[in-house]
CSV table of C-alpha atoms in Angstrom, one decimal:
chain,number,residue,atom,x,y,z
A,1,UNK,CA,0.0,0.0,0.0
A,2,UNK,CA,1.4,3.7,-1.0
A,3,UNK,CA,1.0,6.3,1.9
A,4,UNK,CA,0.3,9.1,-0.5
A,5,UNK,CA,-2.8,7.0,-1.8
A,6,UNK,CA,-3.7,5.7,2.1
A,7,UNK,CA,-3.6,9.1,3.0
A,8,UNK,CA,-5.2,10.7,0.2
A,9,UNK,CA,-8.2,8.2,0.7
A,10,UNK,CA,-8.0,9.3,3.8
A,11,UNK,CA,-8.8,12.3,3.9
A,12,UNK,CA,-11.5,12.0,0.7
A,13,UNK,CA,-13.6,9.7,3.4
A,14,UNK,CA,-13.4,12.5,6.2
A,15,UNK,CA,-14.5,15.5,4.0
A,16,UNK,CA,-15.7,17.8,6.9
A,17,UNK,CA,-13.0,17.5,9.6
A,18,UNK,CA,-11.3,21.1,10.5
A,19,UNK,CA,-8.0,18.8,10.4
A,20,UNK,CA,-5.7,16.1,9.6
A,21,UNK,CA,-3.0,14.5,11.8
A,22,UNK,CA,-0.7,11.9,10.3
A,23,UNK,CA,2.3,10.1,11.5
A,24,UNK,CA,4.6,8.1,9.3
A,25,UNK,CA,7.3,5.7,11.0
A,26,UNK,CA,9.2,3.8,8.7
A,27,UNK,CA,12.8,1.6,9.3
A,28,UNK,CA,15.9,4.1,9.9
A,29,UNK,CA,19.2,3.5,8.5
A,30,UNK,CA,22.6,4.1,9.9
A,31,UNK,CA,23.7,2.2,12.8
A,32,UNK,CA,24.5,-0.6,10.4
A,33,UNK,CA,21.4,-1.9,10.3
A,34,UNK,CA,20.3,-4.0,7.5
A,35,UNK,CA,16.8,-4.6,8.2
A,36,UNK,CA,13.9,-4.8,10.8
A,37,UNK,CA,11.5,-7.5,11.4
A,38,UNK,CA,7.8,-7.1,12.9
A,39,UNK,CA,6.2,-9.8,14.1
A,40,UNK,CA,2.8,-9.8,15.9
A,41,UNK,CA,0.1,-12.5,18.0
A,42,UNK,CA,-2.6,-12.3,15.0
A,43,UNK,CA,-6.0,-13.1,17.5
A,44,UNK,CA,-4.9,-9.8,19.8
A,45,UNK,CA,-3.5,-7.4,17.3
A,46,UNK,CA,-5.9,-6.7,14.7
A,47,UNK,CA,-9.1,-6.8,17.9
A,48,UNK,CA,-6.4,-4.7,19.9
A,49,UNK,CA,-6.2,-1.8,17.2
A,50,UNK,CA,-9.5,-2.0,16.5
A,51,UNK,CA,-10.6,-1.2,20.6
A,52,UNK,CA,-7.6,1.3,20.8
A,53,UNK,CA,-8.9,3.4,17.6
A,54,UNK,CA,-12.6,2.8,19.0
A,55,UNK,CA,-11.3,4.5,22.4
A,56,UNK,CA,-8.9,7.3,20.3
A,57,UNK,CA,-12.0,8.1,18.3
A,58,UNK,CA,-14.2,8.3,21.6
A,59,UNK,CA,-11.5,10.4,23.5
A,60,UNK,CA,-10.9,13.4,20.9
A,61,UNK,CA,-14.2,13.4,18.8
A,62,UNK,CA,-12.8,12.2,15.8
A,63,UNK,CA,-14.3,12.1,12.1
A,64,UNK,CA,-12.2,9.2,11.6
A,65,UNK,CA,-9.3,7.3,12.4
A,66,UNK,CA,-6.4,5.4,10.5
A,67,UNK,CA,-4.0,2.7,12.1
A,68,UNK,CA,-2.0,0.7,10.0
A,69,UNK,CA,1.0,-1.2,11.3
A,70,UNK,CA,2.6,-4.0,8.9
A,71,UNK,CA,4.6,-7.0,9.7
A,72,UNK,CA,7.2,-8.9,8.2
A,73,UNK,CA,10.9,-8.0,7.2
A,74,UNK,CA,11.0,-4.5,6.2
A,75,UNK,CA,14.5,-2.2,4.8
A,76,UNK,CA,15.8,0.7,5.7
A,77,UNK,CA,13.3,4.0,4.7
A,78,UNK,CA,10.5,1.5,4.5
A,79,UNK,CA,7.2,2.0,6.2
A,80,UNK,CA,6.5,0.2,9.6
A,81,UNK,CA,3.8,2.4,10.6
A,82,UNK,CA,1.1,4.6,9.6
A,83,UNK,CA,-1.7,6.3,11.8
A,84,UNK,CA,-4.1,9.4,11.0
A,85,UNK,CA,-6.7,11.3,12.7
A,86,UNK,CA,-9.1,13.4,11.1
A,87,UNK,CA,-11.0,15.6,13.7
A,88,UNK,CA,-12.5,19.5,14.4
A,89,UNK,CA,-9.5,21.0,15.9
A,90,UNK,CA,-5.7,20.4,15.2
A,91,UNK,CA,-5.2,19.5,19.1
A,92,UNK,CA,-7.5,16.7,19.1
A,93,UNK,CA,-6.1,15.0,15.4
A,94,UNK,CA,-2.6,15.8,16.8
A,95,UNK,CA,-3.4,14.6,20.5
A,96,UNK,CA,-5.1,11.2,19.2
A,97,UNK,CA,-2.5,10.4,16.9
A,98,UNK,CA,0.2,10.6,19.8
A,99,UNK,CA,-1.7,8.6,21.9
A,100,UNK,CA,-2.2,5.6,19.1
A,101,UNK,CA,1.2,5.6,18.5
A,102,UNK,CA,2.1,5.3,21.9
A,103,UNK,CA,-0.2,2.2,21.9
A,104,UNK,CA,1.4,0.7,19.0
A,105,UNK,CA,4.5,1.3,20.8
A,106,UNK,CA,3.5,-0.5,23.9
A,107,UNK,CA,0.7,-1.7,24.7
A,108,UNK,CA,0.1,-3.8,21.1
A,109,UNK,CA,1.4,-7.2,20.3
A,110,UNK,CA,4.1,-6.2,18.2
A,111,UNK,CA,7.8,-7.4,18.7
A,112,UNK,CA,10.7,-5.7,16.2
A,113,UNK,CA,14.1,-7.1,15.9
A,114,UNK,CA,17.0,-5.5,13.7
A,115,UNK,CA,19.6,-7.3,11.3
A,116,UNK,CA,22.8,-5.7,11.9
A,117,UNK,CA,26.3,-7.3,10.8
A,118,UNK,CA,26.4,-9.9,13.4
A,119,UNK,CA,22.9,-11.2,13.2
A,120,UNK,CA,19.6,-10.2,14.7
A,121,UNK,CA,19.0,-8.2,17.4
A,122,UNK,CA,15.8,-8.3,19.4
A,123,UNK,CA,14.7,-5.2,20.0
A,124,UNK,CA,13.8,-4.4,23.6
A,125,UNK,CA,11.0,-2.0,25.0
A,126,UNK,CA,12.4,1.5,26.4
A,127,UNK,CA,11.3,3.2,29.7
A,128,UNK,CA,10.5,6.2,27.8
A,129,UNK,CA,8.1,4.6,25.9
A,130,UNK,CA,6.6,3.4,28.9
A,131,UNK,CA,6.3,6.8,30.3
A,132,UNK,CA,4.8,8.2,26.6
A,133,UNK,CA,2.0,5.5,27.0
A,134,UNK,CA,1.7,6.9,30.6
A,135,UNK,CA,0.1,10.2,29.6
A,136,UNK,CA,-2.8,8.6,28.3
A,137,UNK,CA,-4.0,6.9,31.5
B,1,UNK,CA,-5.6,-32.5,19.3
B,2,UNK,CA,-3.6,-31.3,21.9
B,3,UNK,CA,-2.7,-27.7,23.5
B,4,UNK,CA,-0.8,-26.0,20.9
B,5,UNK,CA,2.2,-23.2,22.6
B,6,UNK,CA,3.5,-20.3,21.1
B,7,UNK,CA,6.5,-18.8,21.6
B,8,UNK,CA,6.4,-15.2,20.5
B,9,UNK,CA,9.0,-12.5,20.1
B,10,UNK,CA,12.3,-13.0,21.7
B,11,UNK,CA,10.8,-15.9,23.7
B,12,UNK,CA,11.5,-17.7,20.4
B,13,UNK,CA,15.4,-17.3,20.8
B,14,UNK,CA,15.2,-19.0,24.1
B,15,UNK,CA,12.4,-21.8,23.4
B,16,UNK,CA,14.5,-22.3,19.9
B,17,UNK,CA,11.4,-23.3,18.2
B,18,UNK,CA,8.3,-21.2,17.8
B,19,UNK,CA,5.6,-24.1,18.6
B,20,UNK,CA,5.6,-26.9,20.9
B,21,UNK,CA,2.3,-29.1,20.7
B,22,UNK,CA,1.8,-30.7,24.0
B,23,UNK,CA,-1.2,-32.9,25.9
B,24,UNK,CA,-4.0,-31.3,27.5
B,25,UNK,CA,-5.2,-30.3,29.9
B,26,UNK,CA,-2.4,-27.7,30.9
B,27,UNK,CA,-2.0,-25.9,33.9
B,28,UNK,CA,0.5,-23.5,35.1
B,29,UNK,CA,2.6,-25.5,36.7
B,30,UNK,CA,2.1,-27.9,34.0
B,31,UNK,CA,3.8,-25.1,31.0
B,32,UNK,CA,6.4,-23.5,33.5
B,33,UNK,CA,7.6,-27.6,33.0
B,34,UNK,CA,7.4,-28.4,29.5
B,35,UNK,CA,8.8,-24.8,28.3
B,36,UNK,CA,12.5,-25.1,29.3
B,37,UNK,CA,13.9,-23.7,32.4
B,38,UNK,CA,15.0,-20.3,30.0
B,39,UNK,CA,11.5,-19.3,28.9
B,40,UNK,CA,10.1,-20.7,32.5
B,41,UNK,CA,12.2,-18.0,34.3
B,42,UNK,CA,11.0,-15.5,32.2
B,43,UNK,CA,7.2,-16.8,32.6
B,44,UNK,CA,7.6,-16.1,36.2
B,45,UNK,CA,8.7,-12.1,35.4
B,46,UNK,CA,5.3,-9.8,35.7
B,47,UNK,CA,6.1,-8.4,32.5
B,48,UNK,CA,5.4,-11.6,30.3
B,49,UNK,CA,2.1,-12.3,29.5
B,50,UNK,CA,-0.1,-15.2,29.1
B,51,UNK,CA,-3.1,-15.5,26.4
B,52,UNK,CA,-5.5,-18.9,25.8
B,53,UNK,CA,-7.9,-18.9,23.6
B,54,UNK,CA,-6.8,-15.7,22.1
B,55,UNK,CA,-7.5,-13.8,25.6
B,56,UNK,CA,-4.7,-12.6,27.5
B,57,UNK,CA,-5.0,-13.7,31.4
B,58,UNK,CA,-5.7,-11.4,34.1
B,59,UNK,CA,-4.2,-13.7,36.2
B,60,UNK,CA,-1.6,-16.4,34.1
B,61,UNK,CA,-1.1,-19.0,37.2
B,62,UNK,CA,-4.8,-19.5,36.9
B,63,UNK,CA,-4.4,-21.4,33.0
B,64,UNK,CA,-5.9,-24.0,32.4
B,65,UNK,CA,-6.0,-24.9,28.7
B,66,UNK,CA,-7.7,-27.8,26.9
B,67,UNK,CA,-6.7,-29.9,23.5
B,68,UNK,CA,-7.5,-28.1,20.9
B,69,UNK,CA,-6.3,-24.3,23.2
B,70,UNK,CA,-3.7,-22.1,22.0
B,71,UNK,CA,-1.4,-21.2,24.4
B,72,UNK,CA,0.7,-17.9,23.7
B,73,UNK,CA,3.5,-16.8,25.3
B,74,UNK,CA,4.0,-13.0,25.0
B,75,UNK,CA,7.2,-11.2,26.5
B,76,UNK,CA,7.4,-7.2,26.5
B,77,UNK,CA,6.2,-5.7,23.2
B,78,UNK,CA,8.3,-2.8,20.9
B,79,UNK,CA,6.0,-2.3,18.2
B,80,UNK,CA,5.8,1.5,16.3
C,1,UNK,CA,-1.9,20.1,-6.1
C,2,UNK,CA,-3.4,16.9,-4.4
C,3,UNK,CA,-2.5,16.4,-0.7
C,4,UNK,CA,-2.0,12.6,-1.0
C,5,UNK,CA,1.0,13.2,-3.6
C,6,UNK,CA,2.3,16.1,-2.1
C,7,UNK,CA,2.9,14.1,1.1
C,8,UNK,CA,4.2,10.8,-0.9
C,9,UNK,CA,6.3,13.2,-2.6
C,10,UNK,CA,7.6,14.6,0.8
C,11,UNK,CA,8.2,10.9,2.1
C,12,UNK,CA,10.0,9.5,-1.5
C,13,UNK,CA,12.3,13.0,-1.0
C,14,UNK,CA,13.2,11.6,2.7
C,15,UNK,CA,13.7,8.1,2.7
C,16,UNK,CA,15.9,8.0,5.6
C,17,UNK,CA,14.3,10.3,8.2
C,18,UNK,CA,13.1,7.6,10.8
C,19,UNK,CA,9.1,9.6,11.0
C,20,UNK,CA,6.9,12.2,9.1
C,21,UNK,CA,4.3,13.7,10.8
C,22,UNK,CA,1.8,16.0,8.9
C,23,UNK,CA,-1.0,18.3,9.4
C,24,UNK,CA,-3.6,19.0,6.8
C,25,UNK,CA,-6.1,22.2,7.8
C,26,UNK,CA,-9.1,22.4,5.8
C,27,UNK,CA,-12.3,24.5,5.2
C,28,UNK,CA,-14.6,23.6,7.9
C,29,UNK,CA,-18.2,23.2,6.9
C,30,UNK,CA,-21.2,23.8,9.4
C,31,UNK,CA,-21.9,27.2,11.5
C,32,UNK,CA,-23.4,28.5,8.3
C,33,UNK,CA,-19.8,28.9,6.4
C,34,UNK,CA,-20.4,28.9,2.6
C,35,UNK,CA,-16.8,29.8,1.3
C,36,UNK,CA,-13.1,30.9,3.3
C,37,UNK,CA,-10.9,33.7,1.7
C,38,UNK,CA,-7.4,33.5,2.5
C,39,UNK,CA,-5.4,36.6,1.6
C,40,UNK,CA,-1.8,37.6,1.8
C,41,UNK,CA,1.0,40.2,1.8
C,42,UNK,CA,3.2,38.5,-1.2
C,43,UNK,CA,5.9,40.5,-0.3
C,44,UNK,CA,6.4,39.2,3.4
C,45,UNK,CA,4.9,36.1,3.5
C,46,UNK,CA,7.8,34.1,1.2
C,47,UNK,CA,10.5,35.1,2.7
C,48,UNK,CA,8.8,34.3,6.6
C,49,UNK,CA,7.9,31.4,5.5
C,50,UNK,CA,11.2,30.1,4.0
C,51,UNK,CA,12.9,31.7,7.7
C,52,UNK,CA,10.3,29.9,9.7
C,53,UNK,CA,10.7,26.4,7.8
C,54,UNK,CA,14.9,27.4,8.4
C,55,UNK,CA,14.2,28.0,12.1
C,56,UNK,CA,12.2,24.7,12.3
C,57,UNK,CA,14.7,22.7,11.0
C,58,UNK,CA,17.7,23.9,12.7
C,59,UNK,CA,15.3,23.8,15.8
C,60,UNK,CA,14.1,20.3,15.4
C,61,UNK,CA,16.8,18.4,13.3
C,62,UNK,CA,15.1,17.8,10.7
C,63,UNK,CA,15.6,15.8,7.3
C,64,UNK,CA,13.1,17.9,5.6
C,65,UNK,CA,10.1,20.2,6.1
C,66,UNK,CA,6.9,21.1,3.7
C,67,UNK,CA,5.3,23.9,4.5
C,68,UNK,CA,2.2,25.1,1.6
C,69,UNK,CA,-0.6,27.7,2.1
C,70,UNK,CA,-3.0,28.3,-0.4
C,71,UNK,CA,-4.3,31.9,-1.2
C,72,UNK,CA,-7.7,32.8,-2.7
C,73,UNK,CA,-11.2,31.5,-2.3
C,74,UNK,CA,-12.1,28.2,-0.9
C,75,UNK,CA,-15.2,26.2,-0.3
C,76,UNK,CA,-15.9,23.6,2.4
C,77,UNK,CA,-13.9,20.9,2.5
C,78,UNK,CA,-10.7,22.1,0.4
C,79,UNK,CA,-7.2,22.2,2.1
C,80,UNK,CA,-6.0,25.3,3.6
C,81,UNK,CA,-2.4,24.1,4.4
C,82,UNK,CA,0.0,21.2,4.6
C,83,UNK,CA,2.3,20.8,6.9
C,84,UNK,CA,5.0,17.8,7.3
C,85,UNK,CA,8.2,17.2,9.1
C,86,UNK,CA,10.7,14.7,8.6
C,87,UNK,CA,13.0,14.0,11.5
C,88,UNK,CA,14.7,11.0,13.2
C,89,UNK,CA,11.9,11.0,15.6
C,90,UNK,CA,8.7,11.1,16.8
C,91,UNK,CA,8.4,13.7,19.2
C,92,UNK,CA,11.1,15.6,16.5
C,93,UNK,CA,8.6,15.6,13.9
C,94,UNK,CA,5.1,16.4,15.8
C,95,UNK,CA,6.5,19.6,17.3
C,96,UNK,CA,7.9,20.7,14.3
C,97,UNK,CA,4.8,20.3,12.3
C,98,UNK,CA,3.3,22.4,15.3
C,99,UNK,CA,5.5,25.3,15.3
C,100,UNK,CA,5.4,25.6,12.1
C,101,UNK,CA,0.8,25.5,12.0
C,102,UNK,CA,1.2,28.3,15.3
C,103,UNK,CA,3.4,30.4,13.6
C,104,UNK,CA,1.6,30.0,10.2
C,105,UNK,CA,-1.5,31.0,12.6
C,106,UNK,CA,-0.9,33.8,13.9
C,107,UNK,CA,2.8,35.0,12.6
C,108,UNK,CA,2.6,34.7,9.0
C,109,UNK,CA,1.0,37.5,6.8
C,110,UNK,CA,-2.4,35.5,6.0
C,111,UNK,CA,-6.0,37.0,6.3
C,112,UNK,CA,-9.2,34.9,6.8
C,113,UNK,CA,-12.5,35.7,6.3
C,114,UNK,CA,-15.5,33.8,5.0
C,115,UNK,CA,-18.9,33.6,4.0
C,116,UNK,CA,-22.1,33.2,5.3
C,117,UNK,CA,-25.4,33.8,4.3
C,118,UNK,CA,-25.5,37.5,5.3
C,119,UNK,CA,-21.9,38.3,3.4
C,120,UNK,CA,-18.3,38.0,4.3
C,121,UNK,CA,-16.8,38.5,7.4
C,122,UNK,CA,-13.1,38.6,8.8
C,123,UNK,CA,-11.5,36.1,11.5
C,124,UNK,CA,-10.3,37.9,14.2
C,125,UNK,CA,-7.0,36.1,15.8
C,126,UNK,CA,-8.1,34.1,18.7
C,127,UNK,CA,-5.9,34.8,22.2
C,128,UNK,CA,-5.6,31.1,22.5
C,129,UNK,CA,-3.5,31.3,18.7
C,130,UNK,CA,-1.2,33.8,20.6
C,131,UNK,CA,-0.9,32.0,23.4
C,132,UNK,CA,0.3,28.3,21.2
C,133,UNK,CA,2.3,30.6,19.5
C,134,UNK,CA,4.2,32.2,22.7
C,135,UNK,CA,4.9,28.1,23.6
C,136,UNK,CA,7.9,28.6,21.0
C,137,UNK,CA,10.0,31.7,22.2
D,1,UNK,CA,5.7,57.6,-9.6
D,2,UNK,CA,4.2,57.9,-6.2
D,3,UNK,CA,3.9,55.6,-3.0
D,4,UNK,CA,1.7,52.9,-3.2
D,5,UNK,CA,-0.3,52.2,0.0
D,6,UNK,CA,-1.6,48.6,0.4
D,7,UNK,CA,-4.6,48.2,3.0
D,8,UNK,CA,-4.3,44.4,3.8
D,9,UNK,CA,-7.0,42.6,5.4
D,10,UNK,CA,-9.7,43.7,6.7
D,11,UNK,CA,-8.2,47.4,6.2
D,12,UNK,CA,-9.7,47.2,3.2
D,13,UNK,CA,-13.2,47.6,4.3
D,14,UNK,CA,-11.8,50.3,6.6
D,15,UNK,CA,-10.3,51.8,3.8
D,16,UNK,CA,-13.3,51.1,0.9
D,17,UNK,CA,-10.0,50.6,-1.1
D,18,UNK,CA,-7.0,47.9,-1.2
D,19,UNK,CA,-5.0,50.4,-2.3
D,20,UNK,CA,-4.3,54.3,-2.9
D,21,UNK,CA,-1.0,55.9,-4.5
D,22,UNK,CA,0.2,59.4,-3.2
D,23,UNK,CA,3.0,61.5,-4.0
D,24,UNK,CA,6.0,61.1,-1.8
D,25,UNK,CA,7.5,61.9,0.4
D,26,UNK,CA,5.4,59.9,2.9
D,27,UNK,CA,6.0,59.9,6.5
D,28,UNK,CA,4.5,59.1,9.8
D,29,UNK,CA,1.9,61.7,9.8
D,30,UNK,CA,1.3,61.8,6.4
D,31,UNK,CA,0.3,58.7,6.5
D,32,UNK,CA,-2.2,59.4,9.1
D,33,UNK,CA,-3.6,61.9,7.4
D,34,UNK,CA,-4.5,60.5,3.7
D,35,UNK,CA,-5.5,57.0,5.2
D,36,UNK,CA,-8.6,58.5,6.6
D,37,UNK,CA,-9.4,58.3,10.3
D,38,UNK,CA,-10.6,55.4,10.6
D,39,UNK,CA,-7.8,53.1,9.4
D,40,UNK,CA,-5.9,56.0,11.2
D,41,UNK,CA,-7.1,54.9,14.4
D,42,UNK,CA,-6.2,51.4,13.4
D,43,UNK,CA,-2.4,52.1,12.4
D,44,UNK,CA,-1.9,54.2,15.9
D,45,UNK,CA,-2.7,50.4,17.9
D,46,UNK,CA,-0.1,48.7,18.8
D,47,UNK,CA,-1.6,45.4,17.1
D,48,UNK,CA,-1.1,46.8,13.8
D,49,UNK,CA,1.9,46.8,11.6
D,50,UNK,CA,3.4,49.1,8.4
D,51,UNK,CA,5.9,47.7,6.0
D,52,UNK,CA,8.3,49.7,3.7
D,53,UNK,CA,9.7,48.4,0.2
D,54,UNK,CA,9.0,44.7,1.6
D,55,UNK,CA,10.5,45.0,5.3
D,56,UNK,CA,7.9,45.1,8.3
D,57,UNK,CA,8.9,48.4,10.3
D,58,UNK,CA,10.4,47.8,14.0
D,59,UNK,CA,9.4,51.4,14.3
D,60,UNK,CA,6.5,52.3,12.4
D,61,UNK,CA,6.5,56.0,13.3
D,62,UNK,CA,9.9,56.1,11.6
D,63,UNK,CA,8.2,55.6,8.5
D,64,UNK,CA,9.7,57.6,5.3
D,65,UNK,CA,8.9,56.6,2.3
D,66,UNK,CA,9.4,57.8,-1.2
D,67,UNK,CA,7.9,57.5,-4.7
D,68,UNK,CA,8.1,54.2,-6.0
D,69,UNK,CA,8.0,52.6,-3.0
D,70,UNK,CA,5.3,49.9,-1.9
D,71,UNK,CA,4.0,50.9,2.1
D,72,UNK,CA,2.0,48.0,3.5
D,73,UNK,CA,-0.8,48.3,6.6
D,74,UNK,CA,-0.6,44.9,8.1
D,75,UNK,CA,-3.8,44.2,10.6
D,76,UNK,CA,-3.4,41.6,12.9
D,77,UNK,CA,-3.2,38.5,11.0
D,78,UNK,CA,-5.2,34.8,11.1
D,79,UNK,CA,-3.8,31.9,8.9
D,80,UNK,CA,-4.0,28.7,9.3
């Protein structure tokens, strides 16, 4: 899927909202990494994403929501992660698109490892994503 | 039929499979003994997880999984 | 210009920031609004915006920043601006995309007024634009 | 050639005009005085802004313009 077209459909299906939020996360390079791998628990994620953009939407009154996440081995300046939020005000799209990401971050069943040189490289959670998912409770 | 086990994430590494099919019914005791002593220590840590039936448990020392149950294993996430 | 290729544009010209965030503002229908008139001072509002999109960048690190505001008469539904940020990260991207909307708020040489059934009139700046905008000094 | 006065915004409707030309010299007070009074009473607030030949005036007051040159009265503005 492009992510000119996903957010151009997008925002043709939420034709009244004041404003658009995006966020695009895709695979850094540098740090000599070669690749990144996503893999997920299928019977949580996709029910997981759908209650966390049910509770987003809820939260900050949005026209609509977009959460898209893929799996499998991904390159570097490849997309991992796309999530969008059309709403009224640029504070709500802005606010519920933070807090979906920080979801995604850690509280979905996602787990990412990195090929570097030497192998691969399981990818552990940080504290300060912890804290980011913090905010929202 | 028996109670299928997944190993997810880095939990793979240390199972060195990602499945394990074992008989039913299985309790906790009954995983923390037929998943290696590796994954069983970190089965114990409050920051693994435990789903059956594609539910994660509240409480993951109360399993009790039949044949034909998934069992999933799931350590810390880092999705985004 | 179309907002979905603008922004896959923007991504394809930034394949190794690690995130894009983006923030689309369009004509808001409801309250009685039958067409939005943006004007300008050509003269000014170039040049601030190529300073602010400098001062953003320096600011934020960034890989890249898009900045387009349109000018002349819109209806209900059309994009006012686009904004997006590439950066290594999240947090990187999101406050540079909202600099850059305060300042283009309430800093940039734009006018506003619009249409309702009983003629046009102007948008006075709200204190709470001033007040996002004094987050930045 | 004369100064060109640009009434931006809703100075327009102030004004009943986007623009007017003058001779020059144009200063301060000569300003005031062929804008009318009450765009007049608009450019003596703090809120709004003149600018010369393209640059927004730190000093507004200091104002001296001469013929051939653009002078912009910039209201308080709302983008976005």
């Amino acid at each position: 899927m492009s992510v000119g077209e996903a957010l151009a459909a997008f925002d043709a299906a939420n034709p009244d909202a004041g404003g658009t939020a995006s966020f695009l996360g895709k695979v850094r390079g540098g740090d000599g990494v070669k690749a990144l791998e996503l893999s997920h628990y299928e019977p949580l994620t996709l029910t997981g994403m759908e209650a966390l953009a049910e509770q987003a939407a809820a939260r900050f009154g949005l026209a609509g929501l977009l959460a898209w996440h893929r799996v499998g081995v991904m390159t570097p300046g490849e997309a991992i992660v796309l999530v969008a939020a059309a709403a009224p005000h640029r504070r709500a799209a802005f606010d519920a698109v933070d807090m979906v990401m920080d979801h995604l971050k850690s509280a979905a069943w996602f787990w990412k490892r990195e090929r570097r040189e030497d192998g691969w490289h399981w990818i552990e959670p940080r504290a300060q994503d912890r804290a980011d998912l913090a905010r929202w409770k | 039929m028996s109670v299928r086990i997944l190993f997810l994430g880095p939990l793979q590494d240390l199972a060195g499979k990602q499945a394990a099919e074992v008989a039913g019914p299985l309790d906790w005791n009954g995983l923390l003994a037929v998943v290696g002593n590796e994954v069983a220590e970190q089965l114990r840590q409050e920051r693994v997880n435990v789903a059956c039936k594609g539910r994660v448990l509240a409480e993951k020392t109360a399993l009790l999984a039949e044949d034909g149950d998934e069992v999933a294993l799931l350590p810390p996430v880092s999705g985004g």
